[in-house]
N, CA, C and O atoms as a DFTB+ gen file, in Angstrom:
484 C
 N C O
     1  1       0.848      -1.187       0.000
     2  2       0.000       0.000       0.000
     3  2       0.887       1.242       0.000
     4  3       1.744       1.415       0.867
     5  1       0.671       2.068      -0.955
     6  2       1.465       3.302      -1.071
     7  2       0.928       4.352      -0.109
     8  3      -0.280       4.479       0.094
     9  1       1.834       5.081       0.461
    10  2       1.420       6.161       1.365
    11  2       0.971       7.363       0.551
    12  3       1.559       7.706      -0.474
    13  1      -0.098       7.995       1.044
    14  2      -0.556       9.223       0.401
    15  2       0.373      10.357       0.796
    16  3       0.790      10.465       1.949
    17  1       0.681      11.179      -0.155
    18  2       1.525      12.329       0.113
    19  2       0.635      13.539       0.356
    20  3      -0.231      13.864      -0.456
    21  1       0.857      14.181       1.454
    22  2       0.097      15.380       1.788
    23  2       1.005      16.574       1.569
    24  3       2.083      16.674       2.154
    25  1       0.550      17.473       0.718
    26  2       1.330      18.676       0.470
    27  2       0.860      19.764       1.417
    28  3      -0.339      20.000       1.568
    29  1       1.797      20.411       2.038
    30  2       1.477      21.518       2.928
    31  2       1.731      22.826       2.199
    32  3       2.703      22.965       1.456
    33  1       0.851      23.769       2.423
    34  2       1.037      25.095       1.832
    35  2       2.245      25.745       2.488
    36  3       2.397      25.717       3.710
    37  1       3.081      26.317       1.678
    38  2       4.231      27.019       2.222
    39  2       3.965      28.512       2.173
    40  3       3.423      29.034       1.198
    41  1       4.345      29.168       3.215
    42  2       4.171      30.609       3.298
    43  2       5.469      31.259       2.842
    44  3       6.532      31.034       3.421
    45  1       5.363      32.056       1.810
    46  2       6.539      32.742       1.289
    47  2       6.560      34.146       1.878
    48  3       5.609      34.913       1.728
    49  1       7.643      34.463       2.540
    50  2       7.783      35.780       3.144
    51  2       8.766      36.590       2.310
    52  3       9.881      36.151       2.027
    53  1       8.327      37.774       1.929
    54  2       9.134      38.666       1.108
    55  2       9.631      39.811       1.984
    56  3       8.863      40.377       2.761
    57  1      10.903      40.152       1.863
    58  2      11.420      41.323       2.589
    59  2      10.813      42.578       1.982
    60  3      10.878      42.790       0.771
    61  1      10.229      43.397       2.826
    62  2       9.568      44.619       2.376
    63  2      10.438      45.819       2.763
    64  3      10.734      46.011       3.942
    65  1      10.845      46.622       1.785
    66  2      11.647      47.815       2.091
    67  2      10.852      48.810       2.949
    68  3       9.636      48.935       2.798
    69  1      11.541      49.505       3.839
    70  2      10.900      50.496       4.717
    71  2      10.142      51.552       3.921
    72  3       9.076      52.000       4.342
    73  1      10.689      51.952       2.767
    74  2      10.018      52.988       1.979
    75  2       8.684      52.480       1.412
    76  3       7.756      53.267       1.225
    77  1       8.583      51.167       1.138
    78  2       7.315      50.606       0.677
    79  2       6.289      50.585       1.807
    80  3       5.108      50.852       1.585
    81  1       6.741      50.271       3.007
    82  2       5.841      50.308       4.167
    83  2       5.337      51.733       4.377
    84  3       4.152      51.939       4.637
    85  1       6.226      52.711       4.268
    86  2       5.832      54.114       4.446
    87  2       4.829      54.545       3.366
    88  3       3.850      55.225       3.674
    89  1       5.061      54.162       2.123
    90  2       4.141      54.494       1.031
    91  2       2.779      53.840       1.273
    92  3       1.739      54.477       1.110
    93  1       2.796      52.580       1.659
    94  2       1.546      51.857       1.917
    95  2       0.809      52.438       3.118
    96  3      -0.416      52.556       3.099
    97  1       1.541      52.795       4.146
    98  2       0.908      53.360       5.347
    99  2       0.248      54.703       5.027
   100  3      -0.838      54.999       5.523
   101  1       0.904      55.504       4.203
   102  2       0.298      56.780       3.806
   103  2      -0.997      56.543       3.039
   104  3      -2.003      57.203       3.296
   105  1      -0.973      55.606       2.102
   106  2      -2.175      55.288       1.331
   107  2      -3.278      54.752       2.240
   108  3      -4.446      55.107       2.076
   109  1      -2.917      53.905       3.189
   110  2      -3.906      53.360       4.125
   111  2      -4.536      54.476       4.949
   112  3      -5.747      54.479       5.170
   113  1      -3.727      55.416       5.401
   114  2      -4.246      56.529       6.203
   115  2      -5.078      57.494       5.365
   116  3      -6.073      58.035       5.848
   117  1      -4.678      57.714       4.110
   118  2      -5.378      58.667       3.246
   119  2      -6.674      58.099       2.659
   120  3      -7.691      58.791       2.597
   121  1      -6.627      56.824       2.227
   122  2      -7.769      56.296       1.496
   123  2      -8.306      54.962       2.021
   124  3      -9.356      54.504       1.572
   125  1      -7.607      54.340       2.956
   126  2      -8.085      53.088       3.543
   127  2      -7.660      51.837       2.795
   128  3      -8.084      50.736       3.148
   129  1      -6.825      51.985       1.759
   130  2      -6.365      50.838       0.969
   131  2      -5.114      51.210       0.193
   132  3      -4.774      52.383       0.037
   133  1      -4.442      50.176      -0.288
   134  2      -3.280      50.351      -1.164
   135  2      -3.378      49.300      -2.273
   136  3      -3.761      48.156      -2.028
   137  1      -3.028      49.705      -3.487
   138  2      -3.139      48.839      -4.665
   139  2      -1.842      48.906      -5.474
   140  3      -0.932      49.653      -5.115
   141  1      -1.749      48.139      -6.556
   142  2      -0.576      48.250      -7.430
   143  2      -0.416      49.645      -8.046
   144  3       0.657      49.975      -8.549
   145  1      -1.450      50.446      -8.010
   146  2      -1.328      51.815      -8.519
   147  2      -0.335      52.607      -7.659
   148  3       0.427      53.423      -8.180
   149  1      -0.344      52.367      -6.358
   150  2       0.592      53.041      -5.445
   151  2       1.926      52.294      -5.369
   152  3       2.990      52.910      -5.313
   153  1       1.857      50.976      -5.368
   154  2       3.054      50.136      -5.279
   155  2       2.944      49.014      -6.316
   156  3       2.285      48.008      -6.054
   157  1       3.568      49.164      -7.478
   158  2       3.443      48.160      -8.543
   159  2       3.798      46.732      -8.121
   160  3       3.275      45.776      -8.695
   161  1       4.669      46.573      -7.139
   162  2       5.047      45.216      -6.710
   163  2       3.881      44.468      -6.054
   164  3       3.970      43.262      -5.824
   165  1       2.787      45.180      -5.753
   166  2       1.615      44.517      -5.176
   167  2       0.975      43.537      -6.152
   168  3       0.069      42.797      -5.768
   169  1       1.418      43.516      -7.389
   170  2       0.899      42.552      -8.356
   171  2       1.291      41.130      -7.953
   172  3       0.661      40.169      -8.395
   173  1       2.308      40.990      -7.133
   174  2       2.774      39.696      -6.635
   175  2       2.050      39.395      -5.320
   176  3       2.171      40.160      -4.364
   177  1       1.304      38.295      -5.263
   178  2       0.509      37.971      -4.080
   179  2       1.382      37.740      -2.845
   180  3       0.980      38.097      -1.738
   181  1       2.554      37.156      -3.012
   182  2       3.430      36.945      -1.854
   183  2       3.919      38.280      -1.300
   184  3       3.992      38.469      -0.086
   185  1       4.250      39.193      -2.193
   186  2       4.646      40.537      -1.775
   187  2       3.474      41.216      -1.046
   188  3       3.661      41.837       0.000
   189  1       2.271      41.090      -1.610
   190  2       1.087      41.706      -1.028
   191  2       0.833      41.193       0.389
   192  3       0.566      41.979       1.298
   193  1       0.915      39.896       0.571
   194  2       0.687      39.309       1.904
   195  2       1.774      39.744       2.889
   196  3       1.488      40.043       4.048
   197  1       3.007      39.775       2.421
   198  2       4.106      40.201       3.301
   199  2       3.975      41.672       3.669
   200  3       4.249      42.057       4.806
   201  1       3.555      42.500       2.704
   202  2       3.360      43.921       2.992
   203  2       2.217      44.115       3.988
   204  3       2.311      44.961       4.877
   205  1       1.142      43.342       3.850
   206  2       0.033      43.433       4.806
   207  2       0.517      43.106       6.220
   208  3       0.133      43.772       7.182
   209  1       1.352      42.088       6.340
   210  2       1.911      41.725       7.650
   211  2       2.813      42.836       8.176
   212  3       2.773      43.156       9.364
   213  1       3.628      43.428       7.298
   214  2       4.510      44.522       7.704
   215  2       3.702      45.746       8.138
   216  3       4.068      46.423       9.099
   217  1       2.609      46.029       7.435
   218  2       1.739      47.155       7.816
   219  2       1.109      46.924       9.182
   220  3       1.059      47.830      10.014
   221  1       0.632      45.713       9.405
   222  2       0.025      45.375      10.702
   223  2       1.036      45.594      11.815
   224  3       0.717      46.189      12.845
   225  1       2.249      45.115      11.607
   226  2       3.299      45.265      12.614
   227  2       3.668      46.744      12.809
   228  3       3.854      47.186      13.943
   229  1       3.772      47.497      11.734
   230  2       4.153      48.912      11.813
   231  2       3.097      49.742      12.536
   232  3       3.418      50.771      13.131
   233  1       1.844      49.303      12.490
   234  2       0.753      50.062      13.093
   235  2       0.521      49.709      14.555
   236  3      -0.243      50.388      15.243
   237  1       1.172      48.655      15.037
   238  2       1.005      48.260      16.439
   239  2       1.466      49.381      17.355
   240  3       2.553      49.933      17.183
   241  1       0.638      49.706      18.318
   242  2       0.993      50.728      19.303
   243  2       0.852      52.153      18.804
   244  3       1.197      53.092      19.522
   245  1       0.353      52.338      17.590
   246  2       0.140      53.674      17.050
   247  2      -1.343      54.000      17.113
   248  3      -2.156      53.160      17.498
   249  1      -1.686      55.210      16.737
   250  2      -3.086      55.611      16.769
   251  2      -3.889      55.022      15.616
   252  3      -5.118      54.977      15.679
   253  1      -3.206      54.567      14.557
   254  2      -3.919      53.948      13.447
   255  2      -4.536      52.644      13.923
   256  3      -3.896      51.849      14.613
   257  1      -5.770      52.443      13.548
   258  2      -6.446      51.219      13.943
   259  2      -6.936      50.492      12.706
   260  3      -6.831      50.995      11.588
   261  1      -7.464      49.321      12.920
   262  2      -8.084      48.575      11.835
   263  2      -7.372      47.273      11.564
   264  3      -6.164      47.135      11.760
   265  1      -8.148      46.344      11.115
   266  2      -7.633      45.050      10.716
   267  2      -7.200      45.153       9.264
   268  3      -8.000      45.504       8.398
   269  1      -5.951      44.851       8.998
   270  2      -5.385      44.952       7.659
   271  2      -5.536      43.599       6.968
   272  3      -5.159      42.562       7.514
   273  1      -6.092      43.627       5.765
   274  2      -6.357      42.393       5.037
   275  2      -5.871      42.525       3.597
   276  3      -5.953      43.598       2.999
   277  1      -5.368      41.429       3.051
   278  2      -4.863      41.403       1.679
   279  2      -5.569      40.303       0.905
   280  3      -5.796      39.207       1.417
   281  1      -5.911      40.615      -0.338
   282  2      -6.537      39.591      -1.175
   283  2      -6.332      39.925      -2.640
   284  3      -6.165      41.085      -3.018
   285  1      -6.348      38.875      -3.460
   286  2      -6.306      39.066      -4.901
   287  2      -7.689      38.778      -5.458
   288  3      -8.405      37.906      -4.966
   289  1      -8.056      39.531      -6.500
   290  2      -9.362      39.389      -7.123
   291  2      -9.207      39.233      -8.627
   292  3      -8.273      39.762      -9.231
   293  1     -10.138      38.500      -9.215
   294  2     -10.200      38.311     -10.664
   295  2     -11.137      39.344     -11.271
   296  3     -12.172      39.679     -10.696
   297  1     -10.759      39.841     -12.435
   298  2     -11.573      40.808     -13.162
   299  2     -11.758      40.348     -14.600
   300  3     -11.116      39.398     -15.047
   301  1     -12.638      41.029     -15.315
   302  2     -12.908      40.689     -16.716
   303  2     -11.609      40.715     -17.512
   304  3     -10.704      41.500     -17.230
   305  1     -11.537      39.849     -18.501
   306  2     -10.348      39.794     -19.342
   307  2      -9.206      39.011     -18.717
   308  3      -8.092      39.019     -19.240
   309  1      -9.467      38.335     -17.605
   310  2      -8.435      37.532     -16.959
   311  2      -7.474      38.315     -16.085
   312  3      -6.477      37.768     -15.614
   313  1      -7.764      39.593     -15.863
   314  2      -6.893      40.401     -15.001
   315  2      -7.035      39.961     -13.545
   316  3      -8.143      39.724     -13.063
   317  1      -5.911      39.856     -12.860
   318  2      -5.896      39.540     -11.438
   319  2      -5.095      40.635     -10.755
   320  3      -3.953      40.903     -11.126
   321  1      -5.695      41.265      -9.760
   322  2      -5.028      42.352      -9.037
   323  2      -5.188      42.152      -7.533
   324  3      -6.126      41.499      -7.075
   325  1      -4.264      42.720      -6.784
   326  2      -4.261      42.627      -5.327
   327  2      -4.607      43.964      -4.697
   328  3      -4.350      45.029      -5.259
   329  1      -5.197      43.877      -3.515
   330  2      -5.487      45.056      -2.723
   331  2      -5.222      44.709      -1.261
   332  3      -5.472      43.589      -0.816
   333  1      -4.719      45.678      -0.538
   334  2      -4.609      45.581       0.917
   335  2      -5.513      46.671       1.452
   336  3      -5.424      47.822       1.025
   337  1      -6.395      46.311       2.399
   338  2      -7.316      47.324       2.897
   339  2      -7.524      47.225       4.392
   340  3      -7.284      46.196       5.023
   341  1      -7.985      48.349       4.932
   342  2      -8.314      48.473       6.346
   343  2      -9.780      48.104       6.490
   344  3     -10.648      48.795       5.957
   345  1     -10.067      47.025       7.203
   346  2     -11.445      46.541       7.317
   347  2     -12.324      47.441       8.182
   348  3     -13.537      47.237       8.235
   349  1     -11.747      48.421       8.855
   350  2     -12.567      49.418       9.549
   351  2     -13.106      50.448       8.566
   352  3     -14.094      51.125       8.850
   353  1     -12.457      50.568       7.408
   354  2     -12.890      51.544       6.396
   355  2     -13.617      50.885       5.228
   356  3     -14.588      51.440       4.714
   357  1     -13.169      49.732       4.814
   358  2     -13.824      48.953       3.761
   359  2     -14.265      47.661       4.449
   360  3     -13.435      46.831       4.818
   361  1     -15.556      47.503       4.614
   362  2     -16.090      46.502       5.534
   363  2     -16.060      45.049       5.067
   364  3     -16.041      44.144       5.901
   365  1     -16.055      44.800       3.748
   366  2     -16.113      43.407       3.312
   367  2     -15.397      43.213       1.971
   368  3     -14.971      44.173       1.328
   369  1     -15.280      41.945       1.571
   370  2     -14.552      41.589       0.350
   371  2     -15.194      42.198      -0.895
   372  3     -14.486      42.674      -1.782
   373  1     -16.530      42.188      -0.971
   374  2     -17.203      42.736      -2.147
   375  2     -16.895      44.219      -2.314
   376  3     -16.628      44.686      -3.422
   377  1     -16.934      44.959      -1.202
   378  2     -16.609      46.389      -1.262
   379  2     -15.144      46.599      -1.639
   380  3     -14.815      47.534      -2.369
   381  1     -14.269      45.729      -1.142
   382  2     -12.842      45.831      -1.483
   383  2     -12.637      45.585      -2.979
   384  3     -11.846      46.277      -3.620
   385  1     -13.341      44.612      -3.529
   386  2     -13.208      44.313      -4.955
   387  2     -13.716      45.481      -5.794
   388  3     -13.092      45.850      -6.788
   389  1     -14.844      46.063      -5.396
   390  2     -15.393      47.216      -6.136
   391  2     -14.447      48.418      -6.031
   392  3     -14.231      49.135      -7.008
   393  1     -13.897      48.625      -4.851
   394  2     -12.952      49.724      -4.640
   395  2     -11.729      49.544      -5.532
   396  3     -11.275      50.493      -6.171
   397  1     -11.201      48.327      -5.573
   398  2     -10.041      48.024      -6.412
   399  2     -10.374      48.254      -7.882
   400  3      -9.582      48.857      -8.607
   401  1     -11.529      47.785      -8.327
   402  2     -11.937      47.962      -9.724
   403  2     -12.042      49.439     -10.078
   404  3     -11.533      49.867     -11.113
   405  1     -12.697      50.216      -9.227
   406  2     -12.849      51.653      -9.482
   407  2     -11.501      52.363      -9.504
   408  3     -11.238      53.181     -10.385
   409  1     -10.657      52.048      -8.540
   410  2      -9.364      52.714      -8.397
   411  2      -8.405      52.391      -9.551
   412  3      -7.630      53.243      -9.987
   413  1      -8.474      51.147     -10.036
   414  2      -7.549      50.696     -11.074
   415  2      -8.161      50.746     -12.479
   416  3      -7.478      50.448     -13.458
   417  1      -9.442      51.121     -12.585
   418  2     -10.093      51.160     -13.890
   419  2     -10.333      49.774     -14.475
   420  3     -10.237      49.578     -15.686
   421  1     -10.643      48.817     -13.610
   422  2     -10.879      47.440     -14.040
   423  2     -12.365      47.180     -14.214
   424  3     -13.198      47.866     -13.621
   425  1     -12.691      46.189     -15.027
   426  2     -14.077      45.820     -15.261
   427  2     -14.422      44.607     -14.415
   428  3     -13.723      43.594     -14.436
   429  1     -15.518      44.728     -13.667
   430  2     -15.977      43.609     -12.856
   431  2     -16.381      42.469     -13.794
   432  3     -16.971      42.714     -14.846
   433  1     -16.070      41.237     -13.423
   434  2     -16.434      40.112     -14.277
   435  2     -17.938      39.862     -14.245
   436  3     -18.621      40.197     -13.277
   437  1     -18.430      39.275     -15.311
   438  2     -19.821      38.843     -15.342
   439  2     -19.863      37.483     -14.665
   440  3     -19.239      36.526     -15.123
   441  1     -20.601      37.411     -13.577
   442  2     -20.653      36.161     -12.830
   443  2     -21.765      35.277     -13.358
   444  3     -22.896      35.724     -13.550
   445  1     -21.437      34.038     -13.587
   446  2     -22.418      33.055     -14.015
   447  2     -22.344      31.894     -13.037
   448  3     -21.713      30.872     -13.306
   449  1     -22.992      32.067     -11.913
   450  2     -22.956      31.063     -10.852
   451  2     -24.249      30.270     -10.813
   452  3     -25.322      30.766     -11.156
   453  1     -24.116      29.044     -10.392
   454  2     -25.306      28.231     -10.189
   455  2     -26.004      28.700      -8.916
   456  3     -25.435      29.466      -8.138
   457  1     -27.219      28.249      -8.708
   458  2     -27.969      28.626      -7.514
   459  2     -27.199      28.237      -6.248
   460  3     -27.150      29.010      -5.291
   461  1     -26.601      27.051      -6.241
   462  2     -25.841      26.584      -5.081
   463  2     -24.634      27.471      -4.815
   464  3     -24.289      27.725      -3.661
   465  1     -23.989      27.947      -5.886
   466  2     -22.808      28.793      -5.721
   467  2     -23.166      30.174      -5.189
   468  3     -22.304      30.866      -4.647
   469  1     -24.420      30.584      -5.333
   470  2     -24.844      31.896      -4.873
   471  2     -25.154      31.918      -3.389
   472  3     -25.353      32.992      -2.822
   473  1     -25.198      30.762      -2.747
   474  2     -25.490      30.690      -1.320
   475  2     -24.274      31.131      -0.515
   476  3     -23.138      30.775      -0.829
   477  1     -24.535      31.906       0.520
   478  2     -23.475      32.334       1.424
   479  2     -23.603      31.546       2.714
   480  3     -24.681      31.468       3.303
   481  1     -22.519      30.976       3.137
   482  2     -22.534      30.177       4.368
   483  2     -21.768      30.850       5.456
   484  3     -21.675      30.321       6.564
């Protein structure tokens, strides 16, 4: 009997330059989010996740509040873009996706989901 191989997800941590943290923090304070428009390297999901972690750490003990979240979204034409946002300012994923689309000039995809896929659990 062959053993099943279980693959574990590996977390890739990217070193984030201090100037990128400062640029992202300014955008977070000014508009509640940061996108590849402010930092082009945000197109890389590993960079985006690492920057979100760096922002969270940089904001500890400061007056800035909010839960910092990073996610990538699909748009029409196969475009995939990342956004990092403050969940105290942008309350949910749908609003974050719309904000990203508006900010980057992207077209929301036409969703063709089955009835089961439309259920929220």
